[in-house]
Amino acid sequence: LMSCSARLPVYMLFIGAFLKDGYPSWLPGLVLFAMYLIGFVTAPLMALLLKKTLLRGETPIFVLELPAYKRPAWRTVFWRMIDAGLSFIRRAGTMILASMIVVWALLYFPHTDAAGLRYEDQIAKLTEAGENPAAKADAAKLYSTWKRDSYLGRMGQTLEPIVRPLGWDWKLGMATLASFPAREVIVGTLGILFNQGPEPPAEAAEGEPDPLANEIRQEWAADPIRGRFAVPVALSVMVFFALCCQCASTLAVIRRETRSWAWPIFTFCYMTGLAYVAAFATFQIGRWIVLQLGSGI
Amino acid sequence: MTEMLLVMTIVAAALVYLARAMLQTWLGESKSACGSCGSCKAAAPQEKPDPDNSRRIPLSQVGSVTSGSAR
């Protein structure tokens, strides 16, 4: 439940996309702090609840040997930082790359329509027509149809009724599902899912280096729910990620430490349930506030 | 055709890599997904010897525990 560094890209992406422009400069920092605070508040409460229910009995003695605290040496900090950075690139980087290849393939296939014509050829033909706005719109529509009919699109649409109460669409649902083994893949998955297709990526605004944030913002703006309730949806995604157990290695460690399958299954189920309920409450309360205010916040 | 074959090979390789990474994570032999920050695998760099403990931060609570009762 305590926020780890893997959640930070999700927070940064959605805070940068929806809580930066047009808001006081202190708000993004406050929201980021709130995401960490959720963990700090929820973890002791859950521990208390488990202690009063499943884990009743005498508290076992906990002994932890601590090293002598010393002021850090800059050289040690520097090399530790280099080591950790390289390890991340080698371990998480390869995992992210492999996941992205699979996500791309699921979003690419089948690459022909019902008549057996390749979507790519049809889009290329339409974009070759030059600056004709009608042809451009047709190409974008065809690209959207292709993605919706892909294996990932079909899976996402099947899953959509589950995530719709959170204000999410099938793309957010699939990106979240792809992040269950490891959260690190979420930004890459969203990058592939929100790629606008034949059109070049949207220009980043001044001081906004992330075109992905712009693409998500643009696509949500055209949607009746995510257009009006963009901030509650963004908060709902962040709250879900703050509380969900999307980490196969954590579950593996729980299984090894407890020598049972029951605890990792229980941890996964209760944390996913908790994240879902919290994300649902966040979206619904945010939606209610927006409706009360009478305009999109 | 060759292009498609190449694509399918890359996708299959990615799938095999992911399956292997997940299995290693589950068995506790992870070299990929597990500990992606690397903090649990990277060896701590050697510190300069500090025999006088000049950089030590005194913690009164720790002192009282180590010199007092065991609990």
Tab-separated table of C-alpha atoms in Angstrom:
chain	number	residue	atom	x	y	z
A	1	LEU	CA	0.000	0.000	0.000
A	2	MET	CA	2.972	2.310	0.408
A	3	SER	CA	3.689	4.146	-2.828
A	4	CYS	CA	6.834	2.886	-4.551
A	5	SER	CA	8.829	4.598	-7.289
A	6	ALA	CA	7.092	2.528	-10.003
A	7	ARG	CA	3.868	4.469	-9.381
A	8	LEU	CA	5.541	7.826	-9.888
A	9	PRO	CA	5.357	7.840	-13.745
A	10	VAL	CA	1.567	7.317	-13.565
A	11	TYR	CA	1.176	10.207	-11.117
A	12	MET	CA	3.449	12.463	-13.166
A	13	LEU	CA	1.672	11.646	-16.433
A	14	PHE	CA	-1.860	12.324	-15.208
A	15	ILE	CA	-0.969	15.278	-12.970
A	16	GLY	CA	0.988	16.818	-15.875
A	17	ALA	CA	-1.856	16.216	-18.311
A	18	PHE	CA	-4.851	17.328	-16.235
A	19	LEU	CA	-3.800	19.239	-13.118
A	20	LYS	CA	-1.134	21.596	-14.344
A	21	ASP	CA	-2.506	24.101	-16.828
A	22	GLY	CA	-5.063	26.522	-15.438
A	23	TYR	CA	-4.562	25.487	-11.826
A	24	PRO	CA	-2.571	27.086	-8.982
A	25	SER	CA	1.103	26.155	-9.070
A	26	TRP	CA	0.882	24.399	-5.682
A	27	LEU	CA	-1.906	22.012	-6.764
A	28	PRO	CA	0.177	19.405	-8.691
A	29	GLY	CA	2.527	19.054	-5.715
A	30	LEU	CA	-0.385	18.742	-3.325
A	31	VAL	CA	-2.041	16.022	-5.432
A	32	LEU	CA	1.245	14.109	-5.655
A	33	PHE	CA	1.636	14.373	-1.876
A	34	ALA	CA	-1.990	13.224	-1.455
A	35	MET	CA	-1.245	10.078	-3.488
A	36	TYR	CA	1.566	9.186	-1.082
A	37	LEU	CA	-0.634	10.165	1.871
A	38	ILE	CA	-3.280	7.651	0.736
A	39	GLY	CA	-0.748	4.875	1.348
A	40	PHE	CA	0.365	6.304	4.686
A	41	VAL	CA	-3.235	6.500	5.905
A	42	THR	CA	-4.586	3.268	4.386
A	43	ALA	CA	-1.717	0.942	5.384
A	44	PRO	CA	-2.068	1.363	9.204
A	45	LEU	CA	-5.859	1.206	8.919
A	46	MET	CA	-5.688	-2.055	6.953
A	47	ALA	CA	-3.098	-3.414	9.390
A	48	LEU	CA	-5.443	-2.573	12.279
A	49	LEU	CA	-8.400	-4.169	10.510
A	50	LEU	CA	-6.440	-7.370	9.769
A	51	LYS	CA	-5.150	-7.459	13.347
A	52	LYS	CA	-8.714	-7.269	14.675
A	53	THR	CA	-10.019	-9.946	12.297
A	54	LEU	CA	-7.715	-12.413	10.526
A	55	LEU	CA	-4.560	-11.966	12.559
A	56	ARG	CA	-5.896	-12.001	16.111
A	57	GLY	CA	-3.688	-13.277	18.905
A	58	GLU	CA	-0.469	-12.270	20.570
A	59	THR	CA	1.853	-10.087	18.514
A	60	PRO	CA	5.102	-11.945	17.853
A	61	ILE	CA	8.360	-10.247	18.828
A	62	PHE	CA	9.927	-8.399	15.918
A	63	VAL	CA	13.693	-7.982	15.946
A	64	LEU	CA	15.477	-5.945	13.290
A	65	GLU	CA	19.152	-5.189	13.399
A	66	LEU	CA	19.855	-1.681	12.227
A	67	PRO	CA	23.220	-0.522	10.920
A	68	ALA	CA	24.956	2.455	12.504
A	69	TYR	CA	23.509	5.607	10.933
A	70	LYS	CA	26.158	7.696	9.204
A	71	ARG	CA	26.148	10.830	7.118
A	72	PRO	CA	26.247	9.655	3.484
A	73	ALA	CA	29.471	9.936	1.511
A	74	TRP	CA	28.813	11.660	-1.856
A	75	ARG	CA	30.964	9.143	-3.707
A	76	THR	CA	28.905	6.253	-2.303
A	77	VAL	CA	25.636	7.994	-3.145
A	78	PHE	CA	26.828	8.677	-6.702
A	79	TRP	CA	27.888	5.087	-7.419
A	80	ARG	CA	24.770	3.710	-5.761
A	81	MET	CA	22.689	5.931	-8.055
A	82	ILE	CA	24.593	4.756	-11.161
A	83	ASP	CA	24.265	1.092	-10.139
A	84	ALA	CA	20.528	1.370	-9.429
A	85	GLY	CA	19.944	3.275	-12.702
A	86	LEU	CA	21.784	0.690	-14.793
A	87	SER	CA	20.016	-2.169	-13.010
A	88	PHE	CA	16.663	-0.543	-13.738
A	89	ILE	CA	17.471	-0.169	-17.436
A	90	ARG	CA	18.685	-3.774	-17.646
A	91	ARG	CA	15.889	-5.424	-15.639
A	92	ALA	CA	12.768	-3.244	-15.973
A	93	GLY	CA	13.795	-1.916	-19.405
A	94	THR	CA	13.874	-5.363	-21.006
A	95	MET	CA	10.571	-6.271	-19.336
A	96	ILE	CA	8.944	-3.047	-20.579
A	97	LEU	CA	10.271	-3.595	-24.124
A	98	ALA	CA	8.963	-7.182	-24.274
A	99	SER	CA	5.571	-6.091	-22.899
A	100	MET	CA	5.353	-3.280	-25.457
A	101	ILE	CA	6.032	-5.707	-28.327
A	102	VAL	CA	3.190	-7.956	-27.151
A	103	VAL	CA	0.810	-5.006	-26.635
A	104	TRP	CA	1.691	-3.650	-30.082
A	105	ALA	CA	1.048	-7.050	-31.700
A	106	LEU	CA	-2.322	-7.401	-29.949
A	107	LEU	CA	-3.259	-3.929	-31.161
A	108	TYR	CA	-1.982	-4.555	-34.725
A	109	PHE	CA	-3.613	-7.924	-35.456
A	110	PRO	CA	-5.874	-8.684	-37.235
A	111	HIS	CA	-4.597	-6.135	-39.735
A	112	THR	CA	-7.222	-6.787	-42.427
A	113	ASP	CA	-10.886	-5.841	-42.523
A	114	ALA	CA	-13.853	-8.162	-43.206
A	115	ALA	CA	-13.162	-7.939	-46.965
A	116	GLY	CA	-9.549	-9.039	-46.452
A	117	LEU	CA	-8.080	-5.616	-47.285
A	118	ARG	CA	-5.120	-4.416	-45.237
A	119	TYR	CA	-5.988	-1.433	-43.022
A	120	GLU	CA	-2.494	-0.001	-43.560
A	121	ASP	CA	-2.914	0.057	-47.367
A	122	GLN	CA	-6.324	1.718	-47.088
A	123	ILE	CA	-5.006	4.367	-44.668
A	124	ALA	CA	-1.955	4.985	-46.867
A	125	LYS	CA	-4.235	5.489	-49.887
A	126	LEU	CA	-6.343	8.007	-47.960
A	127	THR	CA	-3.361	9.947	-46.598
A	128	GLU	CA	-1.775	10.043	-50.072
A	129	ALA	CA	-4.719	12.187	-51.109
A	130	GLY	CA	-2.780	15.147	-49.702
A	131	GLU	CA	-4.169	17.802	-47.395
A	132	ASN	CA	-7.809	16.918	-48.095
A	133	PRO	CA	-9.531	17.231	-44.646
A	134	ALA	CA	-12.244	14.700	-45.566
A	135	ALA	CA	-9.639	12.066	-46.505
A	136	LYS	CA	-7.736	12.814	-43.295
A	137	ALA	CA	-10.897	12.350	-41.241
A	138	ASP	CA	-11.648	9.077	-43.076
A	139	ALA	CA	-8.096	7.846	-42.386
A	140	ALA	CA	-8.431	8.682	-38.674
A	141	LYS	CA	-11.831	6.946	-38.552
A	142	LEU	CA	-10.447	3.850	-40.269
A	143	TYR	CA	-7.474	3.801	-37.887
A	144	SER	CA	-9.865	4.005	-34.937
A	145	THR	CA	-11.956	1.116	-36.346
A	146	TRP	CA	-8.798	-0.967	-36.854
A	147	LYS	CA	-7.723	-0.454	-33.222
A	148	ARG	CA	-11.217	-1.159	-31.882
A	149	ASP	CA	-11.399	-4.400	-33.886
A	150	SER	CA	-7.902	-5.564	-32.913
A	151	TYR	CA	-7.487	-8.412	-30.420
A	152	LEU	CA	-6.593	-5.904	-27.692
A	153	GLY	CA	-9.520	-3.673	-28.646
A	154	ARG	CA	-11.956	-6.588	-28.475
A	155	MET	CA	-10.577	-7.684	-25.094
A	156	GLY	CA	-10.786	-4.091	-23.874
A	157	GLN	CA	-14.385	-3.693	-24.971
A	158	THR	CA	-15.302	-6.931	-23.192
A	159	LEU	CA	-13.652	-5.552	-20.049
A	160	GLU	CA	-15.130	-2.055	-20.424
A	161	PRO	CA	-18.345	-2.648	-18.402
A	162	ILE	CA	-16.175	-3.439	-15.359
A	163	VAL	CA	-14.132	-0.237	-15.593
A	164	ARG	CA	-16.887	2.103	-16.819
A	165	PRO	CA	-18.079	2.940	-13.247
A	166	LEU	CA	-14.558	4.300	-12.630
A	167	GLY	CA	-14.961	6.667	-15.610
A	168	TRP	CA	-12.447	4.684	-17.671
A	169	ASP	CA	-12.625	3.555	-21.291
A	170	TRP	CA	-11.303	0.292	-22.726
A	171	LYS	CA	-7.870	1.803	-23.325
A	172	LEU	CA	-7.365	2.699	-19.661
A	173	GLY	CA	-8.773	-0.701	-18.687
A	174	MET	CA	-6.337	-2.567	-20.933
A	175	ALA	CA	-3.357	-0.425	-19.890
A	176	THR	CA	-4.188	-1.202	-16.253
A	177	LEU	CA	-4.599	-4.900	-16.999
A	178	ALA	CA	-1.230	-4.960	-18.812
A	179	SER	CA	0.317	-3.362	-15.703
A	180	PHE	CA	-0.677	-6.145	-13.332
A	181	PRO	CA	2.619	-8.082	-13.606
A	182	ALA	CA	4.608	-4.847	-13.148
A	183	ARG	CA	3.430	-1.241	-13.002
A	184	GLU	CA	6.389	-0.014	-15.017
A	185	VAL	CA	4.684	-0.917	-18.300
A	186	ILE	CA	1.705	1.446	-17.910
A	187	VAL	CA	3.188	4.540	-19.574
A	188	GLY	CA	4.507	2.564	-22.545
A	189	THR	CA	1.156	0.810	-22.974
A	190	LEU	CA	-0.715	4.121	-22.865
A	191	GLY	CA	1.774	5.475	-25.420
A	192	ILE	CA	0.866	2.697	-27.860
A	193	LEU	CA	-2.878	2.841	-27.125
A	194	PHE	CA	-3.196	6.611	-27.433
A	195	ASN	CA	-1.108	6.841	-30.592
A	196	GLN	CA	-3.255	8.901	-32.947
A	197	GLY	CA	-2.308	6.798	-35.961
A	198	PRO	CA	-1.799	8.399	-39.364
A	199	GLU	CA	-1.609	11.895	-37.869
A	200	PRO	CA	1.746	13.001	-36.419
A	201	PRO	CA	1.882	13.272	-32.594
A	202	ALA	CA	0.257	16.395	-31.182
A	203	GLU	CA	2.569	19.323	-30.599
A	204	ALA	CA	3.557	19.699	-26.976
A	205	ALA	CA	2.525	22.950	-25.318
A	206	GLU	CA	5.163	25.288	-23.936
A	207	GLY	CA	6.767	23.765	-20.854
A	208	GLU	CA	4.999	20.485	-21.643
A	209	PRO	CA	7.585	18.015	-22.898
A	210	ASP	CA	5.243	15.028	-22.997
A	211	PRO	CA	3.278	14.487	-26.238
A	212	LEU	CA	1.527	11.488	-24.652
A	213	ALA	CA	-0.160	13.787	-22.107
A	214	ASN	CA	-1.379	15.943	-25.009
A	215	GLU	CA	-2.686	12.944	-26.920
A	216	ILE	CA	-4.608	11.648	-23.897
A	217	ARG	CA	-5.982	15.150	-23.257
A	218	GLN	CA	-7.035	15.521	-26.917
A	219	GLU	CA	-8.756	12.151	-27.058
A	220	TRP	CA	-10.556	12.645	-23.751
A	221	ALA	CA	-11.708	16.134	-24.803
A	222	ALA	CA	-13.797	14.532	-27.568
A	223	ASP	CA	-15.463	12.105	-25.141
A	224	PRO	CA	-18.675	13.082	-23.310
A	225	ILE	CA	-17.594	11.541	-19.970
A	226	ARG	CA	-13.828	11.949	-19.944
A	227	GLY	CA	-14.129	15.349	-21.595
A	228	ARG	CA	-16.277	16.808	-18.843
A	229	PHE	CA	-14.937	14.774	-15.929
A	230	ALA	CA	-11.276	14.563	-16.937
A	231	VAL	CA	-9.917	15.477	-13.491
A	232	PRO	CA	-12.061	12.936	-11.566
A	233	VAL	CA	-11.071	10.233	-14.103
A	234	ALA	CA	-7.367	11.122	-13.781
A	235	LEU	CA	-7.653	11.053	-9.974
A	236	SER	CA	-9.485	7.733	-10.130
A	237	VAL	CA	-6.633	6.193	-12.192
A	238	MET	CA	-4.037	7.527	-9.747
A	239	VAL	CA	-5.935	6.282	-6.685
A	240	PHE	CA	-6.297	2.836	-8.303
A	241	PHE	CA	-2.554	2.675	-8.911
A	242	ALA	CA	-1.814	3.928	-5.397
A	243	LEU	CA	-3.701	1.049	-3.784
A	244	CYS	CA	-3.613	-1.874	-6.235
A	245	CYS	CA	-1.172	-4.750	-5.910
A	246	GLN	CA	0.230	-4.679	-9.448
A	247	CYS	CA	3.504	-6.340	-8.641
A	248	ALA	CA	4.189	-10.021	-9.353
A	249	SER	CA	7.453	-9.895	-7.409
A	250	THR	CA	5.689	-8.716	-4.219
A	251	LEU	CA	3.213	-11.587	-4.489
A	252	ALA	CA	6.068	-14.026	-5.110
A	253	VAL	CA	7.869	-12.795	-1.992
A	254	ILE	CA	4.660	-13.131	0.082
A	255	ARG	CA	4.277	-16.718	-1.150
A	256	ARG	CA	7.865	-17.576	-0.269
A	257	GLU	CA	7.745	-15.903	3.149
A	258	THR	CA	4.381	-17.365	4.186
A	259	ARG	CA	4.936	-20.700	2.372
A	260	SER	CA	1.334	-20.660	1.281
A	261	TRP	CA	-0.741	-19.728	-1.741
A	262	ALA	CA	-3.578	-18.359	0.376
A	263	TRP	CA	-1.794	-15.161	1.456
A	264	PRO	CA	-0.669	-13.964	-1.994
A	265	ILE	CA	-4.147	-14.711	-3.391
A	266	PHE	CA	-5.766	-12.910	-0.455
A	267	THR	CA	-3.366	-9.930	-0.788
A	268	PHE	CA	-4.033	-9.640	-4.506
A	269	CYS	CA	-7.821	-9.880	-4.103
A	270	TYR	CA	-8.218	-7.509	-1.163
A	271	MET	CA	-5.852	-4.874	-2.606
A	272	THR	CA	-7.459	-5.001	-6.063
A	273	GLY	CA	-10.912	-4.764	-4.444
A	274	LEU	CA	-9.800	-1.892	-2.226
A	275	ALA	CA	-8.273	-0.051	-5.211
A	276	TYR	CA	-11.436	-0.557	-7.269
A	277	VAL	CA	-13.728	0.727	-4.504
A	278	ALA	CA	-11.457	3.718	-3.793
A	279	ALA	CA	-11.174	4.582	-7.517
A	280	PHE	CA	-14.947	4.227	-7.887
A	281	ALA	CA	-15.551	6.532	-4.896
A	282	THR	CA	-12.997	9.044	-6.217
A	283	PHE	CA	-14.626	9.225	-9.641
A	284	GLN	CA	-18.196	9.331	-8.350
A	285	ILE	CA	-17.457	12.005	-5.706
A	286	GLY	CA	-15.436	14.022	-8.241
A	287	ARG	CA	-18.228	13.692	-10.784
A	288	TRP	CA	-20.783	14.855	-8.205
A	289	ILE	CA	-18.621	17.883	-7.327
A	290	VAL	CA	-18.236	18.783	-11.013
A	291	LEU	CA	-22.000	18.478	-11.526
A	292	GLN	CA	-22.608	20.649	-8.456
A	293	LEU	CA	-20.232	23.276	-9.705
A	294	GLY	CA	-22.110	23.172	-12.968
A	295	SER	CA	-19.038	23.229	-15.192
A	296	GLY	CA	-16.020	21.058	-15.930
A	297	ILE	CA	-13.163	21.561	-13.430
B	1	MET	CA	5.855	-12.583	-46.186
B	2	THR	CA	9.415	-12.430	-44.830
B	3	GLU	CA	8.502	-9.238	-42.990
B	4	MET	CA	5.508	-10.922	-41.337
B	5	LEU	CA	7.627	-13.931	-40.381
B	6	LEU	CA	10.158	-11.611	-38.753
B	7	VAL	CA	7.402	-9.786	-36.845
B	8	MET	CA	5.939	-13.061	-35.595
B	9	THR	CA	9.395	-14.252	-34.485
B	10	ILE	CA	9.985	-11.042	-32.512
B	11	VAL	CA	6.544	-11.251	-30.873
B	12	ALA	CA	7.109	-14.931	-29.995
B	13	ALA	CA	10.521	-14.064	-28.519
B	14	ALA	CA	8.951	-11.280	-26.425
B	15	LEU	CA	6.277	-13.680	-25.165
B	16	VAL	CA	8.873	-16.297	-24.233
B	17	TYR	CA	10.966	-13.635	-22.475
B	18	LEU	CA	7.965	-12.406	-20.469
B	19	ALA	CA	6.947	-15.946	-19.499
B	20	ARG	CA	10.521	-16.720	-18.415
B	21	ALA	CA	10.758	-13.460	-16.433
B	22	MET	CA	7.481	-14.173	-14.636
B	23	LEU	CA	8.550	-17.748	-13.837
B	24	GLN	CA	11.890	-16.552	-12.472
B	25	THR	CA	10.099	-13.913	-10.407
B	26	TRP	CA	7.793	-16.541	-8.963
B	27	LEU	CA	10.664	-18.885	-8.184
B	28	GLY	CA	12.700	-16.117	-6.620
B	29	GLU	CA	15.491	-16.245	-9.215
B	30	SER	CA	14.448	-13.061	-10.900
B	31	LYS	CA	16.785	-11.201	-13.168
B	32	SER	CA	14.109	-9.054	-14.746
B	33	ALA	CA	10.690	-8.049	-13.420
B	34	CYS	CA	11.485	-8.598	-9.773
B	35	GLY	CA	13.258	-5.766	-8.028
B	36	SER	CA	13.142	-3.676	-11.149
B	37	CYS	CA	14.678	-0.758	-9.303
B	38	GLY	CA	17.698	-2.982	-8.837
B	39	SER	CA	18.033	-2.034	-5.190
B	40	CYS	CA	17.913	-5.613	-4.002
B	41	LYS	CA	20.445	-6.890	-6.542
B	42	ALA	CA	23.002	-4.138	-6.939
B	43	ALA	CA	25.905	-4.571	-4.574
B	44	ALA	CA	26.463	-1.660	-2.238
B	45	PRO	CA	29.656	0.164	-3.154
B	46	GLN	CA	32.546	-0.141	-0.748
B	47	GLU	CA	32.675	2.684	1.749
B	48	LYS	CA	35.869	4.414	2.740
B	49	PRO	CA	37.157	3.050	6.044
B	50	ASP	CA	36.029	5.237	8.935
B	51	PRO	CA	37.648	3.809	12.068
B	52	ASP	CA	36.858	6.889	14.193
B	53	ASN	CA	33.172	6.762	13.242
B	54	SER	CA	33.452	10.438	12.362
B	55	ARG	CA	30.379	10.371	10.108
B	56	ARG	CA	28.200	8.524	12.592
B	57	ILE	CA	24.927	10.202	13.497
B	58	PRO	CA	24.322	9.776	17.218
B	59	LEU	CA	20.868	8.416	18.023
B	60	SER	CA	20.090	8.558	21.710
B	61	GLN	CA	17.254	6.027	21.407
B	62	VAL	CA	19.495	3.452	19.718
B	63	GLY	CA	22.192	4.043	22.333
B	64	SER	CA	19.782	3.397	25.161
B	65	VAL	CA	18.547	0.178	23.545
B	66	THR	CA	21.996	-1.221	22.800
B	67	SER	CA	23.371	-0.384	26.222
B	68	GLY	CA	20.185	-1.225	28.121
B	69	SER	CA	17.667	-4.041	27.959
B	70	ALA	CA	17.469	-6.383	24.982
B	71	ARG	CA	13.918	-5.314	24.067
